[in-house]
Amino acid sequence: WLNALQALISPTLSVLELKNILISLQRAGFIYERAMVEDLGMEYVFDSSLIRDVAYESLLITQRNAYHLKIAEYIEDLVFREGKRRYFNILAHHYRLAGDIKKELFYTLQAAEHAQSIYANIEALRYYSRALDLLLQIENETPENGSKYYAIQTQKFEALNGRRAVHFLMGNIQEGWEDAQALLPLARQMNDDPVWLIDALLEQPGVAAADDCDELEKGLPLTAEALELAIKIGDKRREMNCLLAIASQKNLLNDPTWVETGDKALA
């Protein structure tokens, strides 16, 4: 993009000189104008992917990293100044190639949530999976005690939970249940805050949904545990959700006390 190129060029090169270079490259058939992009200016594209790859590979790794970092910082400023959420994926890409794993993680999670919010499920799934890979790398380099490790665990929970929801939306039922079940041991490690455990318990097979009575019977103790925790911490919304889940379980098991439990949830 023209505006991004202007952010990259040497201070000794004027904007007019840059445009002249771009015109020369166009005349030589190396690049062409594709479209005017809001906030970023005219988009220029290589006419041949082979030419692009040769040009890119000819750069030193240190040069590439520096260019990717400059582009990321330029777009990051645009995002924070004007709230352009659609650039989260571009930021994740450039921070990845700049070698900044923490910034890549931040924008990968943002890109995943944004993609999920607009039902771009394939993209959301890819970003959540990439975020979990990054979190595993960071986790392996972080001492298990302290606030940093706890923060990693919370991000891991959110990414797993997000991917679980996307799997179910896409009809990947088995994968969705696997992510739901992975939430439980993770939440049990985060014993400083029972909220994580309540939310994990409510997403388990036999609680969130069930295929048969055996699964429902196994789910009842999990829901009861979640309810006890919600009452203990005084979280009325989660208490209501637990009561609704128990009422549903009892109803499916033909237990007439489901009405009483449902009334408690309504109250």
Coordinates of C-alpha atoms in Angstrom, one line a residue:
W1 CA 0.0 0.0 0.0
L2 CA 1.3 3.5 -0.9
N3 CA 0.8 4.9 2.7
A4 CA 2.7 1.9 4.2
L5 CA 5.5 2.3 1.6
Q6 CA 5.9 5.9 2.6
A7 CA 6.3 4.8 6.2
L8 CA 9.1 2.4 5.1
I9 CA 11.2 4.6 2.8
S10 CA 14.4 6.3 3.8
P11 CA 14.0 9.9 4.9
T12 CA 16.3 10.9 2.0
L13 CA 13.7 9.6 -0.5
S14 CA 10.8 12.0 -1.2
V15 CA 7.2 10.8 -1.8
L16 CA 7.5 12.1 -5.4
E17 CA 10.6 10.0 -5.9
L18 CA 8.8 7.0 -4.5
K19 CA 5.8 7.5 -6.8
N20 CA 8.3 7.8 -9.8
I21 CA 9.9 4.5 -8.8
L22 CA 6.4 2.8 -8.6
I23 CA 5.5 4.2 -12.1
S24 CA 8.8 2.8 -13.5
L25 CA 8.1 -0.6 -12.0
Q26 CA 4.6 -0.5 -13.5
R27 CA 5.9 0.4 -16.9
A28 CA 8.4 -2.4 -16.7
G29 CA 5.6 -4.9 -16.0
F30 CA 6.8 -5.8 -12.5
I31 CA 3.8 -4.5 -10.5
Y32 CA 0.3 -3.1 -11.1
E33 CA -2.3 -1.1 -9.2
R34 CA -5.1 -3.3 -7.8
A35 CA -7.4 -1.0 -5.8
M36 CA -7.6 2.0 -3.6
V37 CA -7.7 0.8 0.1
E38 CA -9.3 3.0 2.8
D39 CA -6.7 4.4 5.2
L40 CA -3.8 2.6 3.3
G41 CA -3.9 4.2 -0.1
M42 CA -3.3 2.6 -3.5
E43 CA -2.5 -1.2 -3.3
Y44 CA 0.3 -2.4 -5.5
V45 CA 0.7 -6.1 -6.4
F46 CA 3.5 -8.0 -8.1
D47 CA 2.6 -9.2 -11.6
S48 CA 4.3 -12.5 -10.9
S49 CA 4.5 -14.4 -7.6
L50 CA 7.9 -15.6 -8.8
I51 CA 9.2 -12.1 -9.0
R52 CA 7.8 -11.3 -5.6
D53 CA 9.4 -14.4 -4.0
V54 CA 12.8 -13.6 -5.6
A55 CA 12.6 -10.0 -4.4
Y56 CA 11.6 -11.1 -0.9
E57 CA 14.2 -13.9 -0.6
S58 CA 16.9 -11.4 -1.8
L59 CA 16.5 -9.4 1.5
L60 CA 18.6 -10.3 4.5
I61 CA 16.6 -11.8 7.3
T62 CA 17.4 -8.8 9.5
Q63 CA 16.1 -6.5 6.8
R64 CA 12.9 -8.6 6.5
N65 CA 12.3 -8.5 10.2
A66 CA 12.8 -4.8 10.3
Y67 CA 10.4 -4.1 7.4
H68 CA 7.7 -6.4 8.9
L69 CA 8.1 -4.6 12.2
K70 CA 7.8 -1.2 10.6
I71 CA 4.7 -2.2 8.7
A72 CA 3.1 -3.7 11.9
E73 CA 3.8 -0.6 13.9
Y74 CA 2.4 1.6 11.1
I75 CA -0.9 -0.4 11.0
E76 CA -1.0 -0.8 14.7
D77 CA -1.0 3.0 15.1
L78 CA -3.9 3.1 12.6
V79 CA -5.9 0.4 14.5
F80 CA -5.5 2.2 17.9
R81 CA -6.2 5.6 16.4
E82 CA -9.3 4.7 14.4
G83 CA -10.4 1.3 15.7
K84 CA -9.9 -0.6 12.4
R85 CA -10.6 -4.2 13.6
R86 CA -10.3 -5.7 10.2
Y87 CA -6.6 -5.2 10.3
F88 CA -6.0 -7.6 13.3
N89 CA -5.1 -10.5 11.0
I90 CA -2.6 -8.3 9.0
L91 CA -1.0 -7.3 12.3
A92 CA -0.7 -10.9 13.5
H93 CA 0.9 -11.8 10.1
H94 CA 3.5 -9.0 10.2
Y95 CA 4.4 -9.5 13.9
R96 CA 4.8 -13.2 13.2
L97 CA 7.3 -12.5 10.5
A98 CA 9.0 -9.8 12.6
G99 CA 9.6 -12.5 15.3
D100 CA 7.5 -10.8 18.0
I101 CA 5.7 -13.7 19.5
K102 CA 3.8 -11.8 22.2
K103 CA 2.4 -9.2 19.8
E104 CA 1.6 -12.0 17.4
L105 CA -0.4 -13.7 20.1
F106 CA -2.3 -10.6 21.1
Y107 CA -3.4 -9.8 17.5
T108 CA -4.0 -13.5 16.7
L109 CA -6.5 -13.7 19.6
Q110 CA -8.1 -10.4 18.4
A111 CA -8.3 -11.7 14.9
A112 CA -9.9 -14.9 16.1
E113 CA -12.6 -13.1 18.1
H114 CA -13.3 -10.7 15.3
A115 CA -13.6 -13.6 12.8
Q116 CA -15.9 -15.4 15.2
S117 CA -18.1 -12.4 15.6
I118 CA -18.7 -12.2 11.9
Y119 CA -19.1 -16.0 11.5
A120 CA -15.9 -16.3 9.4
N121 CA -15.6 -19.7 11.1
I122 CA -12.7 -21.2 9.1
E123 CA -10.6 -18.2 9.8
A124 CA -11.6 -18.1 13.5
L125 CA -10.6 -21.8 13.8
R126 CA -7.2 -21.2 12.2
Y127 CA -6.5 -18.2 14.5
Y128 CA -7.6 -19.9 17.7
S129 CA -5.4 -22.9 16.8
R130 CA -2.4 -20.7 16.1
A131 CA -3.0 -18.8 19.4
L132 CA -3.0 -22.1 21.3
D133 CA 0.3 -23.1 19.6
L134 CA 1.8 -19.7 20.6
L135 CA 0.6 -20.0 24.2
L136 CA 2.2 -23.4 24.5
Q137 CA 5.5 -22.0 23.4
I138 CA 5.2 -19.1 25.9
E139 CA 4.0 -21.5 28.6
N140 CA 7.1 -23.7 28.2
E141 CA 9.3 -20.7 28.8
T142 CA 7.4 -19.3 31.9
P143 CA 7.8 -20.4 35.5
E144 CA 4.7 -22.1 36.8
N145 CA 4.2 -19.8 39.7
G146 CA 3.4 -16.1 39.4
S147 CA 1.0 -13.8 37.6
K148 CA 2.5 -14.3 34.1
Y149 CA 1.8 -18.1 34.2
Y150 CA -1.8 -17.5 35.4
A151 CA -2.4 -15.0 32.6
I152 CA -1.2 -17.6 30.1
Q153 CA -3.7 -20.1 31.6
T154 CA -6.6 -17.7 31.3
Q155 CA -5.7 -16.9 27.7
K156 CA -5.5 -20.6 27.0
F157 CA -8.9 -21.1 28.5
E158 CA -10.4 -18.3 26.4
A159 CA -8.8 -19.6 23.2
L160 CA -9.9 -23.2 23.8
N161 CA -13.4 -22.1 24.7
G162 CA -13.6 -19.9 21.6
R163 CA -12.4 -22.8 19.4
R164 CA -14.9 -25.1 21.1
A165 CA -17.8 -22.8 20.1
V166 CA -16.5 -22.5 16.5
H167 CA -16.2 -26.3 16.1
F168 CA -19.8 -26.7 17.2
L169 CA -20.9 -24.0 14.7
M170 CA -19.1 -25.8 11.9
G171 CA -20.6 -29.2 12.9
N172 CA -17.2 -30.6 14.1
I173 CA -18.9 -32.2 17.1
Q174 CA -16.1 -34.6 18.2
E175 CA -13.5 -31.8 18.1
G176 CA -15.9 -29.5 20.0
W177 CA -16.3 -32.0 22.8
E178 CA -12.5 -32.6 22.9
D179 CA -11.9 -28.8 23.5
A180 CA -14.7 -28.7 26.1
Q181 CA -13.2 -31.6 28.0
A182 CA -9.7 -30.0 27.8
L183 CA -11.2 -26.9 29.6
L184 CA -11.8 -28.9 32.8
P185 CA -8.3 -29.9 33.9
L186 CA -7.1 -26.4 32.8
A187 CA -9.8 -24.8 35.0
R188 CA -8.9 -27.0 38.0
Q189 CA -5.4 -25.6 37.9
M190 CA -6.7 -22.1 38.1
N191 CA -8.1 -22.6 41.6
D192 CA -7.6 -19.0 42.7
D193 CA -10.8 -18.1 40.8
P194 CA -13.7 -20.6 40.7
V195 CA -15.4 -18.8 37.8
W196 CA -13.2 -20.6 35.3
L197 CA -14.2 -24.0 36.8
I198 CA -17.9 -23.1 36.8
D199 CA -17.8 -22.2 33.1
A200 CA -15.8 -25.3 32.3
L201 CA -18.2 -27.6 34.1
L202 CA -21.2 -26.1 32.3
E203 CA -19.6 -27.0 28.9
Q204 CA -19.0 -30.7 29.6
P205 CA -20.8 -33.6 27.9
G206 CA -23.8 -34.5 29.9
V207 CA -24.2 -30.9 31.0
A208 CA -24.3 -28.8 27.9
A209 CA -25.8 -31.6 25.9
A210 CA -26.1 -35.4 26.1
D211 CA -26.7 -38.3 23.8
D212 CA -28.0 -40.8 26.3
C213 CA -29.1 -41.3 30.0
D214 CA -25.7 -42.6 31.1
E215 CA -24.1 -39.3 29.9
L216 CA -26.8 -37.3 31.7
E217 CA -26.2 -39.2 34.9
K218 CA -22.5 -38.5 34.7
G219 CA -23.1 -34.9 34.0
L220 CA -25.4 -34.3 37.1
P221 CA -22.5 -34.3 39.7
L222 CA -20.6 -31.8 37.5
T223 CA -23.5 -29.4 37.4
A224 CA -24.1 -29.8 41.1
E225 CA -20.4 -28.9 41.7
A226 CA -20.8 -25.8 39.5
L227 CA -23.9 -24.8 41.3
E228 CA -22.2 -25.1 44.7
L229 CA -19.3 -23.0 43.5
A230 CA -21.6 -20.3 42.1
I231 CA -23.6 -20.0 45.3
K232 CA -20.4 -19.9 47.3
I233 CA -19.0 -16.9 45.4
G234 CA -22.4 -15.2 45.1
D235 CA -22.5 -15.2 41.3
K236 CA -26.3 -15.0 40.6
R237 CA -26.0 -15.2 36.8
R238 CA -23.9 -18.4 36.9
E239 CA -26.1 -19.8 39.7
M240 CA -29.1 -19.3 37.3
N241 CA -27.2 -21.0 34.5
C242 CA -26.4 -24.0 36.7
L243 CA -30.1 -24.3 37.8
L244 CA -31.2 -24.2 34.2
A245 CA -28.7 -26.9 33.3
I246 CA -29.9 -29.1 36.2
A247 CA -33.6 -28.5 35.3
S248 CA -32.8 -29.6 31.7
Q249 CA -30.9 -32.7 32.8
K250 CA -33.8 -33.7 35.2
N251 CA -36.4 -33.1 32.6
L252 CA -34.6 -35.4 30.1
L253 CA -34.3 -38.0 32.8
N254 CA -38.1 -37.8 33.5
D255 CA -37.4 -36.5 37.1
P256 CA -40.5 -34.4 38.0
T257 CA -38.4 -32.2 40.4
W258 CA -37.1 -30.4 37.3
V259 CA -40.1 -28.0 37.6
E260 CA -39.0 -26.9 41.1
T261 CA -35.4 -26.4 39.9
G262 CA -36.6 -24.4 36.9
D263 CA -38.7 -22.2 39.2
K264 CA -35.6 -21.5 41.2
A265 CA -33.8 -20.5 38.0
L266 CA -36.7 -18.2 37.0
A267 CA -36.7 -16.6 40.5

